[in-house]
Tab-separated table of C-alpha atoms in Angstrom:
chain	number	residue	atom	x	y	z
T	1	MET	CA	82.948	68.921	72.897
T	2	LYS	CA	80.339	66.776	74.685
T	3	LYS	CA	82.591	65.147	76.610
T	4	ILE	CA	84.316	68.252	77.647
T	5	ILE	CA	80.862	70.252	78.037
T	6	PHE	CA	79.767	67.095	80.561
T	7	ILE	CA	83.233	67.282	82.562
T	8	THR	CA	82.783	71.088	83.234
T	9	LEU	CA	79.409	70.662	84.398
T	10	LEU	CA	80.319	68.101	86.391
T	11	SER	CA	83.034	70.104	88.179
T	12	LEU	CA	81.515	73.264	88.558
T	13	MET	CA	78.676	71.255	90.623
T	14	GLY	CA	81.054	69.327	92.374
T	15	SER	CA	82.796	72.457	93.370
T	16	SER	CA	79.480	74.095	94.306
T	17	PHE	CA	78.382	71.574	96.410
T	18	PHE	CA	81.933	71.326	98.057
T	19	SER	CA	81.998	74.621	98.851
T	20	GLN	CA	78.497	74.068	100.379
T	21	ASN	CA	79.793	71.491	102.672
T	22	THR	CA	82.657	73.984	103.961
T	23	ARG	CA	80.422	76.113	105.055
T	24	LEU	CA	78.919	76.961	108.575
T	25	ASN	CA	75.587	78.571	108.034
T	26	ASP	CA	73.673	80.684	110.693
T	27	HIS	CA	69.774	81.473	110.186
T	28	ASN	CA	68.617	84.667	111.992
T	29	GLN	CA	65.229	86.409	112.259
T	30	ILE	CA	65.832	89.893	112.348
T	31	GLY	CA	63.583	93.172	112.596
T	32	TRP	CA	65.423	96.850	111.881
T	33	LEU	CA	64.046	100.052	112.925
T	34	GLY	CA	64.997	103.424	111.271
T	35	TYR	CA	64.973	106.882	111.120
T	36	PHE	CA	66.480	109.307	108.533
T	37	GLY	CA	66.298	113.096	108.700
T	38	THR	CA	67.551	115.543	106.180
T	39	PHE	CA	67.667	118.909	106.935
T	40	LYS	CA	68.491	121.771	104.305
T	41	VAL	CA	70.047	124.734	105.335
T	42	SER	CA	71.236	126.442	102.043
T	43	ASN	CA	70.190	125.877	98.537
T	44	LYS	CA	73.318	123.453	98.367
T	45	PHE	CA	73.919	121.993	101.854
T	46	SER	CA	72.029	119.795	103.931
T	47	LEU	CA	72.395	117.963	107.288
T	48	HIS	CA	72.009	114.219	107.677
T	49	SER	CA	70.734	112.434	110.515
T	50	GLU	CA	70.188	108.819	111.149
T	51	TYR	CA	69.808	106.325	113.953
T	52	GLN	CA	68.808	102.390	113.487
T	53	TRP	CA	67.603	99.969	115.667
T	54	ARG	CA	68.478	96.227	114.331
T	55	ARG	CA	67.285	93.497	116.485
T	56	ASP	CA	67.318	89.724	116.422
T	57	ASN	CA	64.467	87.306	117.077
T	58	TYR	CA	62.586	89.808	115.413
T	59	ILE	CA	62.781	92.506	117.682
T	60	ALA	CA	63.378	90.124	121.105
T	61	ASP	CA	67.216	90.516	121.198
T	62	LYS	CA	69.503	93.156	120.285
T	63	GLN	CA	71.653	92.989	116.915
T	64	GLN	CA	73.056	96.246	116.408
T	65	GLY	CA	72.738	99.713	117.095
T	66	LEU	CA	73.568	102.547	114.177
T	67	MET	CA	74.158	105.990	114.124
T	68	ARG	CA	75.198	108.246	111.292
T	69	VAL	CA	75.559	111.781	110.693
T	70	GLY	CA	76.555	113.773	107.316
T	71	LEU	CA	77.306	116.922	105.551
T	72	ASN	CA	75.314	116.832	102.074
T	73	TYR	CA	76.419	118.506	98.858
T	74	GLN	CA	73.789	118.985	95.879
T	75	THR	CA	76.246	119.364	93.015
T	76	ASN	CA	73.252	119.334	90.503
T	77	PRO	CA	69.651	117.953	90.528
T	78	LYS	CA	70.766	114.723	89.939
T	79	LEU	CA	73.831	114.283	92.111
T	80	GLN	CA	74.566	114.561	95.982
T	81	LEU	CA	77.623	113.908	97.970
T	82	ARG	CA	78.062	113.218	101.235
T	83	LEU	CA	80.700	113.154	104.179
T	84	GLY	CA	80.037	111.617	107.673
T	85	TYR	CA	80.670	109.864	110.723
T	86	ALA	CA	79.142	106.825	111.982
T	87	TRP	CA	78.910	105.089	115.200
T	88	ILE	CA	78.190	101.451	115.909
T	89	GLU	CA	77.584	99.105	118.480
T	90	THR	CA	77.498	95.409	117.559
T	91	TYR	CA	75.856	92.788	119.867
T	92	PRO	CA	76.447	88.783	120.078
T	93	TYR	CA	73.548	87.331	118.336
T	94	GLY	CA	73.067	83.915	116.349
T	95	ASP	CA	74.635	80.694	116.753
T	96	PHE	CA	78.266	81.901	115.790
T	97	PRO	CA	78.482	85.773	117.081
T	98	ILE	CA	80.532	88.344	115.294
T	99	ASN	CA	83.283	88.820	117.549
T	100	GLY	CA	84.886	85.328	118.350
T	101	MET	CA	84.858	85.949	122.305
T	102	GLY	CA	81.112	85.638	121.550
T	103	ARG	CA	80.941	90.110	122.917
T	104	ASN	CA	79.765	93.296	121.997
T	105	PHE	CA	82.029	95.630	120.063
T	106	THR	CA	82.189	99.730	118.926
T	107	GLU	CA	82.770	100.126	115.761
T	108	HIS	CA	83.712	104.032	114.606
T	109	ARG	CA	83.736	104.898	110.581
T	110	ILE	CA	84.293	107.692	108.539
T	111	PHE	CA	82.325	108.106	105.111
T	112	GLN	CA	82.127	109.169	101.649
T	113	MET	CA	79.045	109.101	99.477
T	114	ALA	CA	77.732	109.462	95.814
T	115	THR	CA	74.377	109.291	95.257
T	116	LEU	CA	72.875	109.463	91.680
T	117	THR	CA	69.538	109.991	91.106
T	118	ASP	CA	67.210	109.357	87.366
T	119	LYS	CA	64.051	109.190	86.051
T	120	ILE	CA	62.727	106.883	83.534
T	121	SER	CA	58.664	106.986	82.819
T	122	LYS	CA	57.032	106.135	86.551
T	123	PHE	CA	60.489	104.793	87.946
T	124	ASP	CA	62.976	106.422	90.186
T	125	LEU	CA	65.917	104.934	90.287
T	126	SER	CA	69.222	105.934	92.420
T	127	HIS	CA	72.764	104.461	92.405
T	128	ARG	CA	74.226	104.982	95.749
T	129	PHE	CA	78.123	104.648	96.033
T	130	MET	CA	79.768	104.760	99.773
T	131	LEU	CA	83.478	104.254	100.574
T	132	GLU	CA	83.905	103.729	104.343
T	133	GLN	CA	87.386	104.014	106.710
T	134	ARG	CA	86.126	101.400	109.908
T	135	PHE	CA	88.149	101.422	112.959
T	136	ILE	CA	86.395	98.076	114.592
T	137	GLY	CA	87.136	97.716	118.570
T	138	ARG	CA	88.255	93.901	119.710
T	139	TYR	CA	89.530	92.320	122.803
T	140	THR	CA	93.353	91.653	122.822
T	141	ASN	CA	92.707	88.680	125.744
T	142	PRO	CA	89.902	86.958	126.826
T	143	SER	CA	90.523	88.858	130.941
T	144	ILE	CA	89.625	92.545	129.002
T	145	ARG	CA	86.453	93.412	129.776
T	146	VAL	CA	86.470	96.602	127.209
T	147	GLU	CA	87.961	97.082	123.966
T	148	ASP	CA	91.713	97.674	124.167
T	149	ASP	CA	92.425	97.883	120.281
T	150	TYR	CA	90.943	98.779	116.873
T	151	LEU	CA	91.073	96.946	113.607
T	152	PHE	CA	91.403	99.433	110.633
T	153	LEU	CA	89.220	97.678	107.572
T	154	ASN	CA	88.312	99.537	104.391
T	155	ARG	CA	84.786	98.854	102.723
T	156	LEU	CA	83.084	99.515	99.338
T	157	ARG	CA	79.519	99.874	98.957
T	158	TYR	CA	77.156	100.043	96.244
T	159	MET	CA	73.209	100.133	96.316
T	160	PHE	CA	70.691	100.324	93.469
T	161	ARG	CA	67.172	101.294	94.387
T	162	ILE	CA	64.125	101.581	91.801
T	163	GLN	CA	60.754	102.499	93.339
T	164	MET	CA	57.320	103.692	91.421
T	165	PRO	CA	53.961	104.827	92.471
T	166	LEU	CA	51.354	102.442	92.707
T	167	LYS	CA	48.950	104.829	90.732
T	168	GLY	CA	50.085	108.010	88.716
T	169	LYS	CA	53.446	108.721	87.339
T	170	GLU	CA	54.669	110.519	90.516
T	171	ILE	CA	55.099	110.008	93.876
T	172	THR	CA	53.478	113.107	95.293
T	173	ASN	CA	51.866	113.923	98.967
T	174	LYS	CA	49.450	111.388	99.874
T	175	THR	CA	50.930	108.491	97.270
T	176	THR	CA	51.716	104.830	97.814
T	177	TYR	CA	54.702	103.543	96.192
T	178	ILE	CA	56.299	100.535	95.845
T	179	ALA	CA	60.602	99.982	96.179
T	180	ALA	CA	63.199	97.548	95.350
T	181	TYR	CA	66.759	97.490	96.248
T	182	ASN	CA	70.048	95.425	96.554
T	183	GLU	CA	73.116	96.469	97.904
T	184	ILE	CA	76.298	94.748	97.663
T	185	LEU	CA	79.317	95.530	100.411
T	186	ILE	CA	82.762	94.728	99.579
T	187	GLY	CA	86.103	94.578	102.113
T	188	PHE	CA	89.839	95.435	101.087
T	189	GLY	CA	92.971	96.583	101.715
T	190	LYS	CA	95.742	94.741	104.176
T	191	ASN	CA	93.764	93.931	107.138
T	192	VAL	CA	90.930	91.982	105.190
T	193	ASN	CA	90.298	88.383	106.709
T	194	GLU	CA	87.854	85.632	105.016
T	195	ASN	CA	85.347	88.632	103.823
T	196	ILE	CA	86.489	90.102	100.603
T	197	PHE	CA	82.766	89.841	100.030
T	198	ASP	CA	81.284	91.331	103.345
T	199	GLN	CA	77.664	91.393	102.804
T	200	ASN	CA	74.580	91.668	100.547
T	201	ARG	CA	71.454	93.348	101.335
T	202	ILE	CA	67.765	92.909	99.326
T	203	GLY	CA	64.770	94.769	100.508
T	204	ILE	CA	60.966	94.752	98.958
T	205	LEU	CA	59.197	97.960	100.325
T	206	LEU	CA	55.478	99.412	100.435
T	207	GLY	CA	55.595	103.313	101.227
T	208	TYR	CA	53.504	106.009	101.853
T	209	LYS	CA	54.471	109.805	101.026
T	210	PHE	CA	52.497	112.074	103.818
T	211	ASN	CA	53.911	115.360	102.167
T	212	ASN	CA	57.277	116.351	101.470
T	213	ASN	CA	58.422	116.686	105.018
T	214	PHE	CA	57.349	112.832	105.929
T	215	ARG	CA	57.053	109.267	104.569
T	216	VAL	CA	57.045	106.000	105.950
T	217	GLU	CA	58.009	102.489	104.125
T	218	GLY	CA	58.725	99.123	105.201
T	219	GLY	CA	58.859	95.530	104.238
T	220	TYR	CA	60.855	92.399	103.553
T	221	ILE	CA	64.987	92.573	104.020
T	222	ASN	CA	67.276	89.975	103.452
T	223	GLN	CA	70.496	90.136	104.785
T	224	THR	CA	73.521	87.752	103.999
T	225	VAL	CA	76.675	88.355	105.707
T	226	GLN	CA	80.173	86.661	105.654
T	227	LEU	CA	81.923	86.711	109.000
T	228	GLY	CA	85.869	87.886	109.146
T	229	ARG	CA	86.925	84.383	110.919
T	230	GLU	CA	86.578	81.197	110.409
T	231	ILE	CA	85.189	78.248	112.528
T	232	GLU	CA	87.243	74.958	112.472
T	233	GLN	CA	88.514	75.769	109.229
T	234	ARG	CA	85.071	76.363	107.781
T	235	ASN	CA	83.818	80.015	106.692
T	236	VAL	CA	80.971	81.085	108.254
T	237	PHE	CA	77.833	82.769	106.429
T	238	GLN	CA	74.732	84.384	108.512
T	239	ASN	CA	71.545	84.184	106.639
T	240	ASN	CA	69.150	86.806	108.132
T	241	ASN	CA	65.833	87.683	106.887
T	242	GLY	CA	62.570	89.718	108.638
T	243	PHE	CA	61.176	93.159	108.502
T	244	ILE	CA	62.322	96.558	108.026
T	245	VAL	CA	60.475	99.666	108.970
T	246	ASN	CA	61.838	103.459	107.852
T	247	THR	CA	60.641	106.850	108.918
T	248	LEU	CA	62.429	109.920	106.680
T	249	ILE	CA	61.781	113.166	107.756
T	250	ASN	CA	62.986	116.408	105.343
T	251	VAL	CA	62.835	119.916	106.588
T	252	ASP	CA	63.760	123.031	104.228
T	253	PHE	CA	64.842	125.713	106.737
T	254	THR	CA	65.325	127.961	103.528
T	255	LYS	CA	61.776	127.899	103.151
T	256	LYS	CA	60.172	131.309	104.814
T	257	ASN	CA	56.859	130.627	106.556
């Protein structure tokens, strides 16, 4: 039995060492700035708007621009559903650009989302499930300057977030809080390539809630991305680390002045 365990451990170590040697790793320093706005229009419905400025070399170079809009439906106090559209422009950055020709490209998405929330003592918990239908622009040959084809991909996302006030048991007005989250993104469908595992994101944030309409949070983000293509028969992984700052606005149009 000891010999079997020893051989198994050696095999696992060798497999891990081999897989690391067959990867190409690209390390980047990123800075993400985000605006998120929710506008309540009835007891059940609200409108979502969002824009994210994603930068490489912290803020010096472009990484990605992302815009989302959506319609929310609050089924009950703990479950919100959202149907929406997203537009994304991704730029060449790092040692191994996502686009094989080293160009920027446009992506259109339709997405469906469900967010479950709960509270345990002073901790606020949320589970976010998102399904995306992605139409990714690509160039069929090097002489073309504008994308002339779109690749269809599916992606499933799950994010768990936990937050708590630094003082007291509730995040009320004029309250400082801390938050942490992890999100995994999985590609699937007939057109998925190397990156069934697409991304993983980890964030640690410090936030301040001014009032029910406005809060700000910022901190550290780690993004691991696997490219959908190989280079020299090796998988490519981006290891992106940096800062994130979010501004969140909530407006309730159902309340009378």
